[in-house]
Coordinates of C-alpha atoms in Angstrom, one line a residue:
X899 CA 21.9 -44.5 112.9
X900 CA 18.6 -43.7 114.6
X901 CA 18.3 -40.8 117.2
X902 CA 18.2 -41.7 120.8
X903 CA 17.6 -40.0 123.9
X904 CA 18.5 -41.7 127.2
X905 CA 15.6 -39.8 129.2
X906 CA 12.2 -39.3 128.2
X907 CA 11.4 -35.7 127.6
X908 CA 9.4 -34.4 130.6
X909 CA 6.5 -31.6 130.4
X910 CA 8.2 -28.4 129.9
X911 CA 6.6 -26.2 133.2
X912 CA 7.0 -23.0 131.1
X913 CA 5.3 -24.1 128.0
X914 CA 2.9 -26.6 129.1
X915 CA 3.9 -28.7 126.2
X916 CA 6.2 -32.0 125.9
X917 CA 10.1 -31.3 125.6
X918 CA 12.8 -29.5 127.2
X919 CA 13.5 -25.9 125.8
X920 CA 16.3 -26.0 123.3
X921 CA 18.3 -23.8 125.5
X922 CA 19.2 -26.7 127.8
X923 CA 21.8 -27.9 125.3
X924 CA 23.9 -25.0 125.9
X925 CA 27.2 -25.5 127.5
X926 CA 26.6 -29.1 127.3
X927 CA 29.6 -31.8 126.5
X928 CA 29.7 -32.7 123.2
X929 CA 31.4 -35.4 121.3
X930 CA 32.1 -35.5 117.6
X931 CA 33.0 -38.4 115.8
X932 CA 34.0 -39.7 112.1
X933 CA 36.0 -42.7 111.4
X934 CA 39.2 -43.1 113.2
X935 CA 38.8 -39.8 115.3
X936 CA 36.8 -38.6 118.5
X937 CA 37.2 -35.4 119.9
X938 CA 35.2 -33.6 122.7
X939 CA 34.0 -30.0 123.0
X940 CA 31.4 -27.8 124.4
X941 CA 28.1 -26.7 122.7
X942 CA 28.4 -22.8 122.8
X943 CA 25.6 -22.0 120.1
X944 CA 22.0 -23.4 119.2
X945 CA 19.4 -21.9 117.1
X946 CA 17.1 -23.5 114.3
X947 CA 19.3 -26.1 112.3
X948 CA 22.6 -25.1 113.7
X949 CA 24.7 -26.1 116.4
X950 CA 28.1 -24.9 117.2
X951 CA 30.6 -27.0 119.0
X952 CA 34.0 -25.6 120.4
X953 CA 36.9 -27.8 120.8
X954 CA 40.7 -27.6 119.7
X955 CA 40.6 -30.4 117.1
X956 CA 38.1 -28.5 115.0
X957 CA 40.6 -28.7 112.2
X958 CA 40.7 -32.4 111.9
X959 CA 37.3 -32.4 110.1
X960 CA 36.4 -31.3 106.8
X961 CA 33.4 -29.2 105.5
X962 CA 30.5 -31.3 104.0
X963 CA 31.9 -34.2 106.2
X964 CA 29.6 -36.6 107.8
X965 CA 29.7 -37.0 111.7
X966 CA 28.1 -38.9 114.7
X967 CA 27.5 -36.0 117.6
X968 CA 26.6 -36.9 121.0
X969 CA 25.3 -34.3 123.3
X970 CA 25.5 -35.1 127.2
X971 CA 22.8 -32.3 128.4
X972 CA 20.6 -32.1 131.7
X973 CA 17.8 -33.6 129.8
X974 CA 19.8 -36.6 128.7
X975 CA 22.0 -38.2 126.1
X976 CA 21.0 -37.2 122.3
X977 CA 22.7 -38.9 119.3
X978 CA 22.5 -38.6 115.8
X979 CA 24.1 -38.4 112.4
X980 CA 24.9 -34.9 111.4
X981 CA 27.0 -33.0 108.7
X982 CA 29.8 -30.3 109.1
X983 CA 28.6 -27.1 107.6
X984 CA 31.0 -24.5 108.8
X985 CA 34.5 -24.3 110.5
X986 CA 35.9 -21.4 112.3
X987 CA 39.0 -20.7 114.8
X988 CA 38.5 -23.4 117.2
X989 CA 34.9 -24.5 116.3
X990 CA 32.5 -26.3 114.2
X991 CA 29.2 -25.7 113.0
X992 CA 26.9 -28.8 112.4
X993 CA 23.4 -29.6 111.1
X994 CA 20.8 -30.2 113.9
X995 CA 18.6 -32.7 112.2
X996 CA 14.7 -32.3 112.5
X997 CA 14.5 -35.5 114.3
X998 CA 16.5 -33.8 117.3
X999 CA 15.2 -30.4 116.6
X1000 CA 11.5 -32.1 117.3
X1001 CA 12.6 -33.1 120.9
X1002 CA 13.0 -29.5 122.2
X1003 CA 10.8 -26.4 122.6
X1004 CA 12.7 -23.6 120.2
X1005 CA 10.9 -20.3 119.4
X1006 CA 13.9 -19.9 116.4
X1007 CA 12.6 -23.2 114.8
X1008 CA 12.1 -21.6 111.4
X1009 CA 14.1 -18.5 111.3
X1010 CA 13.9 -15.7 109.5
X1011 CA 17.0 -13.7 107.4
X1012 CA 17.0 -10.4 106.2
X1013 CA 17.0 -10.0 102.6
X1014 CA 17.9 -6.9 100.5
X1015 CA 16.7 -8.0 97.0
X1016 CA 13.9 -7.4 94.5
X1017 CA 11.0 -9.7 93.5
X1018 CA 8.5 -9.6 90.8
X1019 CA 4.9 -10.4 91.2
X1020 CA 3.8 -12.6 88.1
X1021 CA 0.1 -12.6 89.5
X1022 CA -2.4 -11.8 92.4
X1023 CA -5.2 -13.8 93.6
X1024 CA -7.9 -11.7 94.9
X1025 CA -9.7 -13.8 97.8
X1026 CA -12.7 -12.0 97.9
X1027 CA -13.6 -12.0 94.2
X1028 CA -12.1 -15.3 93.5
X1029 CA -10.2 -13.5 90.6
X1030 CA -6.6 -14.2 89.5
X1031 CA -5.0 -10.9 88.6
X1032 CA -1.8 -11.6 85.9
X1033 CA 0.7 -9.1 85.0
X1034 CA 2.0 -9.2 81.4
X1035 CA 4.7 -7.0 82.9
X1036 CA 5.0 -8.2 86.7
X1037 CA 5.9 -5.2 88.8
X1038 CA 8.9 -5.2 91.2
X1039 CA 8.7 -5.2 94.9
X1040 CA 11.5 -5.6 97.6
X1041 CA 12.0 -8.5 99.5
X1042 CA 12.8 -7.5 103.1
X1043 CA 13.1 -11.2 104.7
X1044 CA 12.6 -14.7 104.1
X1045 CA 12.2 -18.4 106.0
X1046 CA 11.1 -21.6 105.2
X1047 CA 7.2 -20.8 105.9
X1048 CA 7.0 -16.9 104.8
X1049 CA 8.4 -13.9 103.3
X1050 CA 8.6 -10.4 104.3
X1051 CA 7.7 -7.9 101.5
X1052 CA 7.8 -4.0 101.0
X1053 CA 5.4 -2.6 98.3
X1054 CA 5.4 1.3 97.0
X1055 CA 3.3 0.2 94.1
X1056 CA -0.7 0.4 94.1
X1057 CA -2.1 -3.2 94.5
X1058 CA -4.9 -4.5 95.8
X1059 CA -3.7 -6.0 98.9
X1060 CA -5.6 -7.5 101.5
X1061 CA -5.1 -10.4 103.9
X1062 CA -6.0 -13.7 102.6
X1063 CA -5.0 -12.7 98.9
X1064 CA -2.3 -14.6 97.5
X1065 CA 1.0 -13.4 95.4
X1066 CA 2.6 -15.5 92.6
X1067 CA 6.1 -14.4 92.9
X1068 CA 9.8 -15.0 91.3
X1069 CA 12.5 -14.3 93.5
X1070 CA 16.3 -14.3 92.8
X1071 CA 18.3 -15.2 95.4
X1072 CA 21.5 -16.4 93.4
X1073 CA 18.9 -19.0 92.0
X1074 CA 15.8 -17.8 90.4
X1075 CA 12.5 -19.7 91.4
X1076 CA 8.8 -18.9 91.7
X1077 CA 6.5 -19.4 94.6
X1078 CA 3.0 -18.6 96.0
X1079 CA 2.6 -16.8 99.2
X1080 CA -0.8 -15.9 101.2
X1081 CA -0.8 -12.3 102.8
X1082 CA -1.2 -12.8 106.4
X1083 CA -0.8 -9.0 107.7
X1084 CA -0.3 -5.7 106.3
X1085 CA 1.4 -2.5 108.0
X1086 CA 1.8 1.1 106.3
X1087 CA 5.2 2.3 106.7
X1088 CA 7.3 5.5 105.6
X1089 CA 8.7 3.4 103.0
X1090 CA 5.4 1.9 101.6
X1091 CA 3.2 -1.2 102.8
X1092 CA 4.9 -4.0 104.7
X1093 CA 3.3 -7.5 104.0
X1094 CA 4.0 -10.7 106.0
X1095 CA 3.3 -13.5 103.8
X1096 CA 3.1 -17.4 104.3
X1097 CA 4.3 -19.8 101.7
X1098 CA 1.7 -22.1 100.6
X1099 CA 3.3 -23.4 97.3
X1100 CA 7.1 -24.1 96.5
X1101 CA 8.5 -26.9 94.4
X1102 CA 10.9 -29.5 96.2
X1103 CA 13.8 -28.7 94.5
X1104 CA 13.4 -25.0 95.2
X1105 CA 12.5 -25.6 98.7
X1106 CA 15.8 -27.7 99.2
X1107 CA 17.8 -24.8 97.7
X1108 CA 16.0 -22.3 99.8
X1109 CA 16.7 -24.0 102.9
X1110 CA 20.4 -24.1 101.9
X1111 CA 20.4 -20.3 101.3
X1112 CA 18.8 -19.6 104.8
X1113 CA 21.5 -21.9 106.6
X1114 CA 24.0 -20.1 104.9
X1115 CA 22.7 -16.8 105.7
X1116 CA 22.2 -17.9 109.4
X1117 CA 25.9 -18.9 109.5
X1118 CA 27.3 -15.6 107.8
X1119 CA 25.0 -13.7 110.5
X1120 CA 26.2 -15.6 113.4
X1121 CA 29.7 -15.2 112.4
X1122 CA 29.4 -11.5 111.7
X1123 CA 27.7 -10.9 115.2
X1124 CA 30.3 -13.2 116.8
X1125 CA 33.3 -11.1 115.5
X1126 CA 31.6 -7.7 116.5
X1127 CA 31.1 -9.0 119.8
X1128 CA 34.9 -10.2 120.0
X1129 CA 35.9 -6.8 118.7
X1130 CA 33.8 -4.9 121.5
X1131 CA 35.2 -7.3 124.3
X1132 CA 38.8 -6.8 122.9
X1133 CA 37.8 -3.1 123.2
X1134 CA 36.7 -3.1 126.6
X1135 CA 39.6 -4.9 127.7
X1136 CA 42.0 -2.3 126.6
X1137 CA 40.0 0.5 127.1
X1138 CA 37.4 2.4 125.0
X1139 CA 39.3 6.0 125.3
X1140 CA 42.7 4.7 124.3
X1141 CA 41.1 3.2 121.1
X1142 CA 38.8 5.7 120.1
X1143 CA 40.8 7.6 117.6
X1144 CA 42.3 4.3 116.1
X1145 CA 38.8 2.8 115.4
X1146 CA 38.1 5.4 113.1
X1147 CA 41.4 5.3 111.3
X1148 CA 41.5 1.0 110.9
X1149 CA 39.6 -0.9 108.3
X1150 CA 36.5 -2.4 109.6
X1151 CA 36.5 -5.9 111.1
X1152 CA 36.5 -8.6 108.3
X1153 CA 33.6 -10.6 109.0
X1154 CA 34.2 -12.8 105.8
X1155 CA 36.4 -16.1 106.1
X1156 CA 38.3 -18.1 103.9
X1157 CA 36.4 -20.7 101.8
X1158 CA 38.4 -23.6 103.1
X1159 CA 37.7 -22.5 106.5
X1160 CA 34.1 -21.2 106.5
X1161 CA 30.8 -22.2 105.1
X1162 CA 29.9 -25.1 103.6
X1163 CA 28.4 -24.0 100.5
X1164 CA 26.4 -27.0 99.0
X1165 CA 22.5 -27.5 98.7
X1166 CA 22.8 -31.2 98.4
X1167 CA 23.5 -32.2 101.8
X1168 CA 20.8 -34.4 103.7
X1169 CA 18.9 -33.2 106.3

């Protein structure tokens, strides 16, 4: 079903460009529909490709299930096909497709997720000299963060790092793949040199997998934050002094969820 919006997108006065800020969707009424069942709830979270909708009948939907979503926001009615990505007590996380995201201004359109992994440098292209330096024994560097458009790296080895140079990298994020990234900025720190890059070459199948990885990481991070916020609210309601000693003795709040109720883990969904 094609996307529709009953109202034309006005010019956003704060940005000077077309489209409402994505925050206009927050607290909107949202209808989630599948064959033989319809439920109405409230949109409580929006960031990048993720939308969370809270409603009591969340358990009527399955992970990976195709649904139709209708959002009744201040800027109009937005209708689109989606996929259930995750479930939690009283809420669903569904995919916000590209056609719908393009209707809004969103600073988090291409979110970066933190990564604590290693990468190997297969080669380095020096832009000023127009020379490709290949490494028979590729050095290992640290991967700090990643998005669909760029990678944050941490170097503690001696390499000719300059803006516009290109890195041919091998990454392993549960699935090993290669990409080429251009250096955009450099920063010297106590840990070494932090390097911000822009991805300029990535195979389509690897891009699909990376997108799935980023979505999973976003969902995990969101539920960790949500769980921590709930814990703090509970402590605040009961009184922090009363719980100080108990908090040190109890186990940490568990932020992982049972697979049947949390996280649609499949890179083959349609975006």
